[in-house]
C-alpha atoms as a printed R data frame, in Angstrom:
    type eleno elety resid chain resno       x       y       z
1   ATOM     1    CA   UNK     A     1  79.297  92.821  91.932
2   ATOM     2    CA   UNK     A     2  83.165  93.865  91.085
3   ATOM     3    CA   UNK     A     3  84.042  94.044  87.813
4   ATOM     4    CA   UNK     A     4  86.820  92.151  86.602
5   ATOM     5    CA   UNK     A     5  89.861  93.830  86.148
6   ATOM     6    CA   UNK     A     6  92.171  94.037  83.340
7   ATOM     7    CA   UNK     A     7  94.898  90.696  82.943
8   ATOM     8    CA   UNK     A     8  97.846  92.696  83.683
9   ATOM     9    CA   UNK     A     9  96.941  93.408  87.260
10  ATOM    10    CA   UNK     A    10  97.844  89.550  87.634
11  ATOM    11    CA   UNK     A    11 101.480  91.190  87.295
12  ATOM    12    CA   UNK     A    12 100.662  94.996  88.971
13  ATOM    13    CA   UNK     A    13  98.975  93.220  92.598
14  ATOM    14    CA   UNK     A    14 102.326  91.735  93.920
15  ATOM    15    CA   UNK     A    15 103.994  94.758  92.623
16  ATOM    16    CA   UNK     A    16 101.137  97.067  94.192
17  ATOM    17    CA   UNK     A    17 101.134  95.011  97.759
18  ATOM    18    CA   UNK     A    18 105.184  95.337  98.515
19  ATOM    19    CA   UNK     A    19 105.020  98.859  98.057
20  ATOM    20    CA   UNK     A    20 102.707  99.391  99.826
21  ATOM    21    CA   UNK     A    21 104.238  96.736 102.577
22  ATOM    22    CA   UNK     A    22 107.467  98.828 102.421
23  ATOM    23    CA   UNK     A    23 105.787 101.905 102.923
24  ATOM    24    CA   UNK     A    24 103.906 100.457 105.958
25  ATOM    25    CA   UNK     A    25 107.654  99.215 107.436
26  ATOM    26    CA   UNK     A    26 108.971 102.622 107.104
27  ATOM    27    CA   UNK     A    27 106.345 103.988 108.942
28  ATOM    28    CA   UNK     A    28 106.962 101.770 111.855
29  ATOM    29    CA   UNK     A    29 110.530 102.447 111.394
30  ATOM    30    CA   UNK     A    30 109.976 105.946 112.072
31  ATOM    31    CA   UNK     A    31 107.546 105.222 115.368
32  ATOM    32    CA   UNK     A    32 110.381 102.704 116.549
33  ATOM    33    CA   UNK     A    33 113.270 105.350 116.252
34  ATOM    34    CA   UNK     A    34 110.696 107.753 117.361
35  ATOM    35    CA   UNK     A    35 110.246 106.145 120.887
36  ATOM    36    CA   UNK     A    36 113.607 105.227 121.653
37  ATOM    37    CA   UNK     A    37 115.607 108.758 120.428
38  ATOM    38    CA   UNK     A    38 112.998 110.968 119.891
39  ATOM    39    CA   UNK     A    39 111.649 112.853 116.788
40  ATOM    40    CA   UNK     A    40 113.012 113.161 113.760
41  ATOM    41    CA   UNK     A    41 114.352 116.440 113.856
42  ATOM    42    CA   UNK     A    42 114.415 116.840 110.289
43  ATOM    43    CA   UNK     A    43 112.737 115.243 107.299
44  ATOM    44    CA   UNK     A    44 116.041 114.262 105.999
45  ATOM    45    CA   UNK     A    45 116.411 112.221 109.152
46  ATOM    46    CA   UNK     A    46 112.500 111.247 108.866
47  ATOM    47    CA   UNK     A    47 113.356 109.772 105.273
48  ATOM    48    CA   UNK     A    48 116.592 107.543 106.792
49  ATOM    49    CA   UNK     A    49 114.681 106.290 109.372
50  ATOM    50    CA   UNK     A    50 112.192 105.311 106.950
51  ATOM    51    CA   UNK     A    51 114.648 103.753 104.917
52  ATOM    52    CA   UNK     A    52 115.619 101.426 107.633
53  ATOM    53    CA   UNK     A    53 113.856  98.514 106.522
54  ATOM    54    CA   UNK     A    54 115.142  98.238 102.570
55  ATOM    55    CA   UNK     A    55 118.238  98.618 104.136
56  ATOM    56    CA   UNK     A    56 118.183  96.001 106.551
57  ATOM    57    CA   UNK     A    57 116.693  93.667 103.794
58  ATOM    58    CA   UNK     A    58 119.424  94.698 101.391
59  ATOM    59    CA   UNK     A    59 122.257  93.401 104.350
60  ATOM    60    CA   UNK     A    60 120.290  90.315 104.698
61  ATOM    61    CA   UNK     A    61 120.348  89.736 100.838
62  ATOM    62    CA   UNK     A    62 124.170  90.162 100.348
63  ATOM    63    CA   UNK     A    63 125.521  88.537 103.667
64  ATOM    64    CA   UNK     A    64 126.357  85.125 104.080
65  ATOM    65    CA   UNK     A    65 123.619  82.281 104.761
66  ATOM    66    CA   UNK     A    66 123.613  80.381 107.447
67  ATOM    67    CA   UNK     A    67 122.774  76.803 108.078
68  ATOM    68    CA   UNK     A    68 122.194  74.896 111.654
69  ATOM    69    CA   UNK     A    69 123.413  71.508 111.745
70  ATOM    70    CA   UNK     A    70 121.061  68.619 109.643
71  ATOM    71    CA   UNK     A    71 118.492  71.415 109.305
72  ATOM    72    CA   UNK     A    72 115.999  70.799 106.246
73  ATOM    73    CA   UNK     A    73 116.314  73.264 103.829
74  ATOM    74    CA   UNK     A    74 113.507  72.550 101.257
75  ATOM    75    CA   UNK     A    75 110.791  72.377 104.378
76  ATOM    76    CA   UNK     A    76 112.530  75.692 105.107
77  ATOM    77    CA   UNK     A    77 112.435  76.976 101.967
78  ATOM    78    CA   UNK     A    78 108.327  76.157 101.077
79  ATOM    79    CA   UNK     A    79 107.565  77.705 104.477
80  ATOM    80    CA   UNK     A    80 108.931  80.875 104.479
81  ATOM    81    CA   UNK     A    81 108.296  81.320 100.599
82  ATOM    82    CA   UNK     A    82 104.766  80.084 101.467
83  ATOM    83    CA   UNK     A    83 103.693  83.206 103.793
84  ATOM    84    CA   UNK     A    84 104.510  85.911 101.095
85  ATOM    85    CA   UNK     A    85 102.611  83.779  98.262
86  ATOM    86    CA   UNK     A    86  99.593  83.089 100.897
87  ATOM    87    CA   UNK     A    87  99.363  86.944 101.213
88  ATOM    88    CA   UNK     A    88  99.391  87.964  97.597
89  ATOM    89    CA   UNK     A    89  96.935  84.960  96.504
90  ATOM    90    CA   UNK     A    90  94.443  86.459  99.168
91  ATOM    91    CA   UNK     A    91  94.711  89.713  97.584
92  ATOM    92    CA   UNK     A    92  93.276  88.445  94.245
93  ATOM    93    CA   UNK     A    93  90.081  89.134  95.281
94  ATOM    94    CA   UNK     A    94  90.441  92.617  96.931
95  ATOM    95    CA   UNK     A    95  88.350  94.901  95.188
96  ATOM    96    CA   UNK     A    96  89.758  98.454  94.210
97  ATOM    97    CA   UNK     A    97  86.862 100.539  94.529
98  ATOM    98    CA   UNK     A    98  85.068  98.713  92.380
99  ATOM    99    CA   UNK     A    99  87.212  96.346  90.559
100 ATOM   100    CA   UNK     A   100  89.001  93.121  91.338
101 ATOM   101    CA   UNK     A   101  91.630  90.937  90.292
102 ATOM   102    CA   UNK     A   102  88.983  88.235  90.622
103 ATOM   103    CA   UNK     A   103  86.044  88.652  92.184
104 ATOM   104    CA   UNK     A   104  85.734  84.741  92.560
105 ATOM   105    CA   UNK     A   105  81.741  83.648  93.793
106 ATOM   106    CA   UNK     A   106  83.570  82.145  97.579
107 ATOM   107    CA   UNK     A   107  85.930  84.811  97.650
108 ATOM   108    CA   UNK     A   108  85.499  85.136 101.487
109 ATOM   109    CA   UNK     A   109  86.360  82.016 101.868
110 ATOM   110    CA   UNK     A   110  89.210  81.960  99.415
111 ATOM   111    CA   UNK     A   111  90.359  85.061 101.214
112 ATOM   112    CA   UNK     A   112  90.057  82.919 104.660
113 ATOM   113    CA   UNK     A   113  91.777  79.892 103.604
114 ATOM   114    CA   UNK     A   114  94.927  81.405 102.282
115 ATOM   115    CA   UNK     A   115  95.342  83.661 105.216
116 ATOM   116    CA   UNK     A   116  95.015  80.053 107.347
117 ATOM   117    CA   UNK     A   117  97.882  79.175 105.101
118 ATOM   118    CA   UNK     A   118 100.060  81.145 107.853
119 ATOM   119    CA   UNK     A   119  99.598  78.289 109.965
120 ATOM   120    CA   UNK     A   120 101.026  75.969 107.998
121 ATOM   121    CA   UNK     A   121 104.159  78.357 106.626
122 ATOM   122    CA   UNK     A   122 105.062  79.332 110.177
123 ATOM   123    CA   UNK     A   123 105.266  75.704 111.507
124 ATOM   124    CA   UNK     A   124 106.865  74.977 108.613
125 ATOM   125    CA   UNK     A   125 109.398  77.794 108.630
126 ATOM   126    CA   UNK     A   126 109.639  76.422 112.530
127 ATOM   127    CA   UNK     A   127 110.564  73.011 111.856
128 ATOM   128    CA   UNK     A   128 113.229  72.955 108.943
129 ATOM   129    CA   UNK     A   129 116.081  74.916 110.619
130 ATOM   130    CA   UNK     A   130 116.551  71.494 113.150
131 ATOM   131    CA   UNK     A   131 116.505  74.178 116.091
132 ATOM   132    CA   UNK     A   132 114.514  74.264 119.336
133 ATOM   133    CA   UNK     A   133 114.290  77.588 119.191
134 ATOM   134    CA   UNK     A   134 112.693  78.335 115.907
135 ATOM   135    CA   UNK     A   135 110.587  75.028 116.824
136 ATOM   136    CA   UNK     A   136 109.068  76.249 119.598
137 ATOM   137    CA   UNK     A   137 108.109  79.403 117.841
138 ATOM   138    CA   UNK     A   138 106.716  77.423 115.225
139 ATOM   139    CA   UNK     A   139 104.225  75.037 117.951
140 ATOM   140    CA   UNK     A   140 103.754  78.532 119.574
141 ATOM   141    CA   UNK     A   141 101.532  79.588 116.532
142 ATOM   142    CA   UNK     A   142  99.867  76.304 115.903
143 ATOM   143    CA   UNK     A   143  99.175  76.789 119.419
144 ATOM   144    CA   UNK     A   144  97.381  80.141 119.288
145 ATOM   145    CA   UNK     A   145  96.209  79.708 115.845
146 ATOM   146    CA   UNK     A   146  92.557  78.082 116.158
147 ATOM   147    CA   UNK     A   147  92.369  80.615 119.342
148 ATOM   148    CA   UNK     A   148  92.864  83.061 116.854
149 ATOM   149    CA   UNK     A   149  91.255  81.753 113.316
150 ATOM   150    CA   UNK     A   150  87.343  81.320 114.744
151 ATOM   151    CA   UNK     A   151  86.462  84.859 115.835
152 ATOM   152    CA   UNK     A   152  88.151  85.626 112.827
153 ATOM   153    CA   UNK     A   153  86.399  83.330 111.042
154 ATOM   154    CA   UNK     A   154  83.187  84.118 112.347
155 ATOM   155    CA   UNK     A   155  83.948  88.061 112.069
156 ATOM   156    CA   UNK     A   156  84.118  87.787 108.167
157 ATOM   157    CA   UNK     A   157  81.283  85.572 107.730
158 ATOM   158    CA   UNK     A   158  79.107  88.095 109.723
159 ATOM   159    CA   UNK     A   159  79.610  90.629 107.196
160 ATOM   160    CA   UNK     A   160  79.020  87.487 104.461
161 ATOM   161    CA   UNK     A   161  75.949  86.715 106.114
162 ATOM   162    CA   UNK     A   162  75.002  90.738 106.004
163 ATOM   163    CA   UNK     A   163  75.127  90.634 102.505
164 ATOM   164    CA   UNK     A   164  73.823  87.326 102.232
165 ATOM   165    CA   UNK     A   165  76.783  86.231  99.750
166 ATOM   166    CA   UNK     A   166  80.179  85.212  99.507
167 ATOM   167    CA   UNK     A   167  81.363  87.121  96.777
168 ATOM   168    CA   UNK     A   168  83.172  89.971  98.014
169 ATOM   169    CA   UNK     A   169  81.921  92.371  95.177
170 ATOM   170    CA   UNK     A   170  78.307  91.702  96.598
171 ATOM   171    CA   UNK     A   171  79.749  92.105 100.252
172 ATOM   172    CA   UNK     A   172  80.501  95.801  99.293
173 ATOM   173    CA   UNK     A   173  77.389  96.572  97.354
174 ATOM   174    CA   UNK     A   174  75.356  95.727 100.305
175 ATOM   175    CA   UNK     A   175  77.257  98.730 101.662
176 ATOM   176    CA   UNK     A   176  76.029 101.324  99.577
177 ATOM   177    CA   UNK     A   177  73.617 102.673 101.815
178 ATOM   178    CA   UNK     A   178  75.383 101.796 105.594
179 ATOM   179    CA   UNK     A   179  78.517 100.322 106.393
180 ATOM   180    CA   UNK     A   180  78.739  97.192 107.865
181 ATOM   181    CA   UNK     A   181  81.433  98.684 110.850
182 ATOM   182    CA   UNK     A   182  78.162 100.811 111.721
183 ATOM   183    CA   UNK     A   183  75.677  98.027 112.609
184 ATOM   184    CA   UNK     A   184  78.092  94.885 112.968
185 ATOM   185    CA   UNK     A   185  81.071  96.932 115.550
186 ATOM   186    CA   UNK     A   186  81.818  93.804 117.981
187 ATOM   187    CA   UNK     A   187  82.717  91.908 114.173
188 ATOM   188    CA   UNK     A   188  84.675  94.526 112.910
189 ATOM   189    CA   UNK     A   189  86.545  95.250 116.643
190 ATOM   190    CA   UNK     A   190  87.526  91.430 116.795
191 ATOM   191    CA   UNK     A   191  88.645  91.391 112.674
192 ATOM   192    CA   UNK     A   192  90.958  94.165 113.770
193 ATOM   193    CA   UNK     A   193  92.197  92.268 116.388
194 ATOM   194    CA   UNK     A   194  92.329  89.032 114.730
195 ATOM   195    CA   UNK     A   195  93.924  90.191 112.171
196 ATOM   196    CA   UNK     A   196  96.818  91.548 113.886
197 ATOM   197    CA   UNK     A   197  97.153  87.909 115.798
198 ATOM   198    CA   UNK     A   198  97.157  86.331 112.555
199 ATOM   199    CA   UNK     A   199  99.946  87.776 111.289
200 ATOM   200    CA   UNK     A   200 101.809  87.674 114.356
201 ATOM   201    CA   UNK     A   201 102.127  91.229 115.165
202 ATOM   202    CA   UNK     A   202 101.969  93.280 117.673
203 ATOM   203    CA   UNK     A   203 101.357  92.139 121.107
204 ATOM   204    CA   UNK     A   204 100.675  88.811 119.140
205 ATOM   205    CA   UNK     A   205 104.210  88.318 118.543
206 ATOM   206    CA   UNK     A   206 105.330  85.279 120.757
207 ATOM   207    CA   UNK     A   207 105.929  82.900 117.299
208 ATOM   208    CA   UNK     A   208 108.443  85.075 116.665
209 ATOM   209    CA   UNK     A   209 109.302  86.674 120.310
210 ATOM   210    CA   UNK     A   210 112.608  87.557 121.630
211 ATOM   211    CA   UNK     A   211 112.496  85.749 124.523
212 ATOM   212    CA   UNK     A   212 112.813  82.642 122.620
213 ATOM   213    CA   UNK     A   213 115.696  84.671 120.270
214 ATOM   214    CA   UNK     A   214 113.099  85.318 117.073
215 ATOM   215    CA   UNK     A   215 111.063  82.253 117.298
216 ATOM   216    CA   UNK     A   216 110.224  80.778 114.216
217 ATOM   217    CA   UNK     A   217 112.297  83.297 112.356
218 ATOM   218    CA   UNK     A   218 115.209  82.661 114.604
219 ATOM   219    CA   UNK     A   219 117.997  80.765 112.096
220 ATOM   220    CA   UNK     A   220 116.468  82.207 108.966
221 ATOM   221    CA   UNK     A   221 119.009  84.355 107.795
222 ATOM   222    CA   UNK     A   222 119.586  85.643 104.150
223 ATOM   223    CA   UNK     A   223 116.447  85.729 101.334
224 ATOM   224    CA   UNK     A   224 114.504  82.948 103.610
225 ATOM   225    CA   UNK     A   225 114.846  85.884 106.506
226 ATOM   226    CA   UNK     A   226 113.530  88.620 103.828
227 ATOM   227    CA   UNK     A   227 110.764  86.458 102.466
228 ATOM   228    CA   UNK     A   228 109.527  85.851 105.645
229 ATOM   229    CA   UNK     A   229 109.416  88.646 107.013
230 ATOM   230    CA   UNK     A   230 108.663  90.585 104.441
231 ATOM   231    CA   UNK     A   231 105.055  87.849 103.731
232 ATOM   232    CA   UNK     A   232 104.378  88.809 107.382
233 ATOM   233    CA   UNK     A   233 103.879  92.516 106.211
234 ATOM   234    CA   UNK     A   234 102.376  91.233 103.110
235 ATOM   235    CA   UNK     A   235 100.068  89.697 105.835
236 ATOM   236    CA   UNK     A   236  99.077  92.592 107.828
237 ATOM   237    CA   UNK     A   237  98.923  94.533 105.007
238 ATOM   238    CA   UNK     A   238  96.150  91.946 103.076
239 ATOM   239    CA   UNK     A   239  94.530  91.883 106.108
240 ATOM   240    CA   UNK     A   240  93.862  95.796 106.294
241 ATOM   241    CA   UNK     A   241  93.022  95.866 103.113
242 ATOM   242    CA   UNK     A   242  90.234  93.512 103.355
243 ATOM   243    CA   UNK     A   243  88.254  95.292 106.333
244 ATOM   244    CA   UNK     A   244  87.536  98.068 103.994
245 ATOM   245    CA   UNK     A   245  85.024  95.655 101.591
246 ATOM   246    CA   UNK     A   246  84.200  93.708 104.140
247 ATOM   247    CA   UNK     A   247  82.974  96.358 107.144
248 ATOM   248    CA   UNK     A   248  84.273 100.284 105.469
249 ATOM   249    CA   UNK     A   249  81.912 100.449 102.206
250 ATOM   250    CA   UNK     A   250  84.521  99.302 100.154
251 ATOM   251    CA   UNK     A   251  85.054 101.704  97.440
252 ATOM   252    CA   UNK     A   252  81.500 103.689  98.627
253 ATOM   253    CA   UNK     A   253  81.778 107.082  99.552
254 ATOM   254    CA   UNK     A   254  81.099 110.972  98.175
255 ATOM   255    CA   UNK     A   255  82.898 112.844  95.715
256 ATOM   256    CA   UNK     A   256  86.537 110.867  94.867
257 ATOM   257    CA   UNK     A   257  86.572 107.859  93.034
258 ATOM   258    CA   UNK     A   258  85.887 104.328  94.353
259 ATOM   259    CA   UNK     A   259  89.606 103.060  94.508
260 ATOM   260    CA   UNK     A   260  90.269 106.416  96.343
261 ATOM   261    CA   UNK     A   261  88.136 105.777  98.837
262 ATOM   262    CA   UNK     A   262  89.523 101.780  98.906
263 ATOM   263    CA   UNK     A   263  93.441 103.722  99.234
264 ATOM   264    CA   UNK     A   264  92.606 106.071 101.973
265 ATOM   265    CA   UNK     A   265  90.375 103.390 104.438
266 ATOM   266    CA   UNK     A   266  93.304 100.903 103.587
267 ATOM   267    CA   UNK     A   267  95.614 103.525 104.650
268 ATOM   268    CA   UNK     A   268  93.636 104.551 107.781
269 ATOM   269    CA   UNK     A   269  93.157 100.611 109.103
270 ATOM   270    CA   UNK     A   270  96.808  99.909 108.238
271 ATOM   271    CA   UNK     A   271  98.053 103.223 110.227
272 ATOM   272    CA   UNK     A   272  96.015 102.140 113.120
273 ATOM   273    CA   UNK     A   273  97.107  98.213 113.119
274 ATOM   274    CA   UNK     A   274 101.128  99.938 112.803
275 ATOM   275    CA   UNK     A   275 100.016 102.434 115.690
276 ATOM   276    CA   UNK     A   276  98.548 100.058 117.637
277 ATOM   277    CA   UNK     A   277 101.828  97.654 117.883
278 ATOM   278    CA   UNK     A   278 102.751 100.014 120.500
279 ATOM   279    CA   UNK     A   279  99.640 101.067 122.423
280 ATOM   280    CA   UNK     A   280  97.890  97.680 122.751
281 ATOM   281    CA   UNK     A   281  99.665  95.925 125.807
282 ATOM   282    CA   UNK     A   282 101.118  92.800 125.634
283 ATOM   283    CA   UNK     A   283  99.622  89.793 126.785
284 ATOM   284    CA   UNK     A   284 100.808  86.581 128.016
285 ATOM   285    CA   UNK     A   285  99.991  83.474 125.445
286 ATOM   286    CA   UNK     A   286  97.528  81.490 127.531
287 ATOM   287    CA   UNK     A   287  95.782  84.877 128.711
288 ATOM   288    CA   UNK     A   288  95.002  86.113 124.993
289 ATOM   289    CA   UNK     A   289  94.063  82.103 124.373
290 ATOM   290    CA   UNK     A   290  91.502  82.059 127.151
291 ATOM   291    CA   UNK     A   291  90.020  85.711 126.388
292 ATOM   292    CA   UNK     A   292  90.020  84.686 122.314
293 ATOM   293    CA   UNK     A   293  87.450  81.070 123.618
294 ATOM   294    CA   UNK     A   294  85.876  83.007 126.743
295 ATOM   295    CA   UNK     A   295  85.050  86.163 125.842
296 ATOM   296    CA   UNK     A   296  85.713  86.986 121.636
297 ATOM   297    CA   UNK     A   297  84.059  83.427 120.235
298 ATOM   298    CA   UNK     A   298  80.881  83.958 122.204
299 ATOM   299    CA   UNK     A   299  80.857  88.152 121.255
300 ATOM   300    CA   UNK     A   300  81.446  86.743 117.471
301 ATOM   301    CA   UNK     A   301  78.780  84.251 117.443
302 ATOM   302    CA   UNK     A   302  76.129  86.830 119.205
303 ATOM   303    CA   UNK     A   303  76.887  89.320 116.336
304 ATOM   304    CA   UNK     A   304  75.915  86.649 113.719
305 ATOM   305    CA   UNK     A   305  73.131  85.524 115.988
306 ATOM   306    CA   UNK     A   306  71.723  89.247 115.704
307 ATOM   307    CA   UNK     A   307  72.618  89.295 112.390
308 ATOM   308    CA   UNK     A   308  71.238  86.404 110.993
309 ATOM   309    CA   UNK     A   309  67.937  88.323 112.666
310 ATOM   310    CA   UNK     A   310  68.224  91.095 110.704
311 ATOM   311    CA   UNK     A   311  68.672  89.381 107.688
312 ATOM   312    CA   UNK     A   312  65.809  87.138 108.180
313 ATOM   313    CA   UNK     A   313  63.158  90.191 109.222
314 ATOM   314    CA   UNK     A   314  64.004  92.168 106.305
């Protein structure tokens, strides 16, 4: 079981969780620039392209806002300030190495149900501006979203029903010995990928896609565009994070500290989700639909079949 970490972390998490965000949007910075001009060829132009998105957020803070025509801005408002505060609430019960903000008894599915909360903020987000285009990117994830949210679903509550327990403290002690990625890989392969659809990244990307000019995000402009798009980071980044208790050992591992080990397999996943924008192909809504109730649901539900075997023969 985690032990419960000191109050002020209440205060350090959200702190913690947009550097690390930032850091994560730099890096992609850097691959974007990368592929369309090359490499940096120095690490003073490295560090600018890494500054690209603080910059871009700082323009979008200072510049005029923007309103469409009747649009409602308090639906706008509590959707795109919902995403970021979704994100952060799920982190509560991240363990570092050892320790937790709260290492609540149903933390898996506290973690789950504010990570659903995306639905809900993207639609939301959608809807307010009065615009067909930022509506359609809005329907677009309610859409894909169930698609998405029961392999994901089932994914974490394989590695629940692993460690027979929803406490994610108990998750990672069950992981002393073996990780769960070792003996559950179909669970942890579709949580990858699940992940990145839930937060709309990657090849995943049609809510907000430029063929429908940004999607959801389309006439957010101002701190509703930086809130949003920065919780969609805040997102991915959660995410990441909470592969490492749930199939990497969590904090386990020889010789460094637990929250060393929690840093550098966060790190690792959230490299490889970045990476991966680029290298995993794009595919058409309906396609990734059919494959996610065709092929992933049944994989997920086989995994917790064998599982739930294991479990029960011990």
């Amino acid at each position: 079981m985690a032990e419960r970490a000191p109050l002020w972390t209440v205060f350090v998490l959200p702190v913690l969780l947009v550097i690390v965000a930032l850091v994560a949007a730099g890096f992609d910075a850097v691959l974007s620039a990368g592929a369309r001009s090359g490499r940096s060829a120095s690490l003073r132009e490295a560090a600018v392209r890494a500054s690209w998105p603080g910059r871009e957020a700082l323009r979008h803070l200072v510049q005029q806002p923007r309103r469409t025509r009747a649009s409602d801005v308090p639906l706008t408002r509590i959707g795109t300030a919902l995403l970021p505060v979704a994100a952060i609430l799920a982190g509560v019960v991240l363990p570092l190495g050892f320790r937790s903000v709260s290492d609540l008894p149903e933390g898996i599915v506290w973690f789950n149900a504010m990570e659903s909360l995306a639905w809900a903020a993207v639609w939301l987000a959608g809807w307010g501006p009065n615009s067909a285009l930022s509506l359609i990117g809005g329907y677009r994830f309610l859409a894909q979203g169930l698609a998405y949210e029961l392999p994901h679903m089932l994914a974490i509550t394989t590695a629940a029903l692993g460690a027979e327990s929803l406490r994610v403290g108990e998750v990672v002690d069950a992981q002393a010995g073996l990780w769960f990625a070792v003996w559950m890989p179909v669970a942890f392969g579709i949580y990858l990928l699940s992940a990145m659809a839930m937060a709309f990244w990657g090849p995943f990307d049609q809510p907000a896609g430029r063929d429908v000019a940004g999607g959801a995000v389309a006439e957010l402009s101002g701190a509703d565009r930086v809130l949003f798009l920065g919780g969609r980071w805040l997102l991915l980044v959660v995410a990441s994070a909470f592969s490492v208790p749930l199939f990497l050992g969590g904090g386990h591992g020889p010789l460094l500290p637990g929250w060393t080990w929690t840093v550098l397999k966060t790190a690792a996943v959230l490299t490889v989700l970045v990476w991966g924008r680029r290298k995993v192909p794009a595919l058409r809504m309906e396609r990734y639909v059919e494959l996610a109730w065709v092929v992933l649901t049944p994989l997920a539900i086989v995994q917790a079949l064998v599982v739930a075997v294991v479990v029960v023969n011990r």
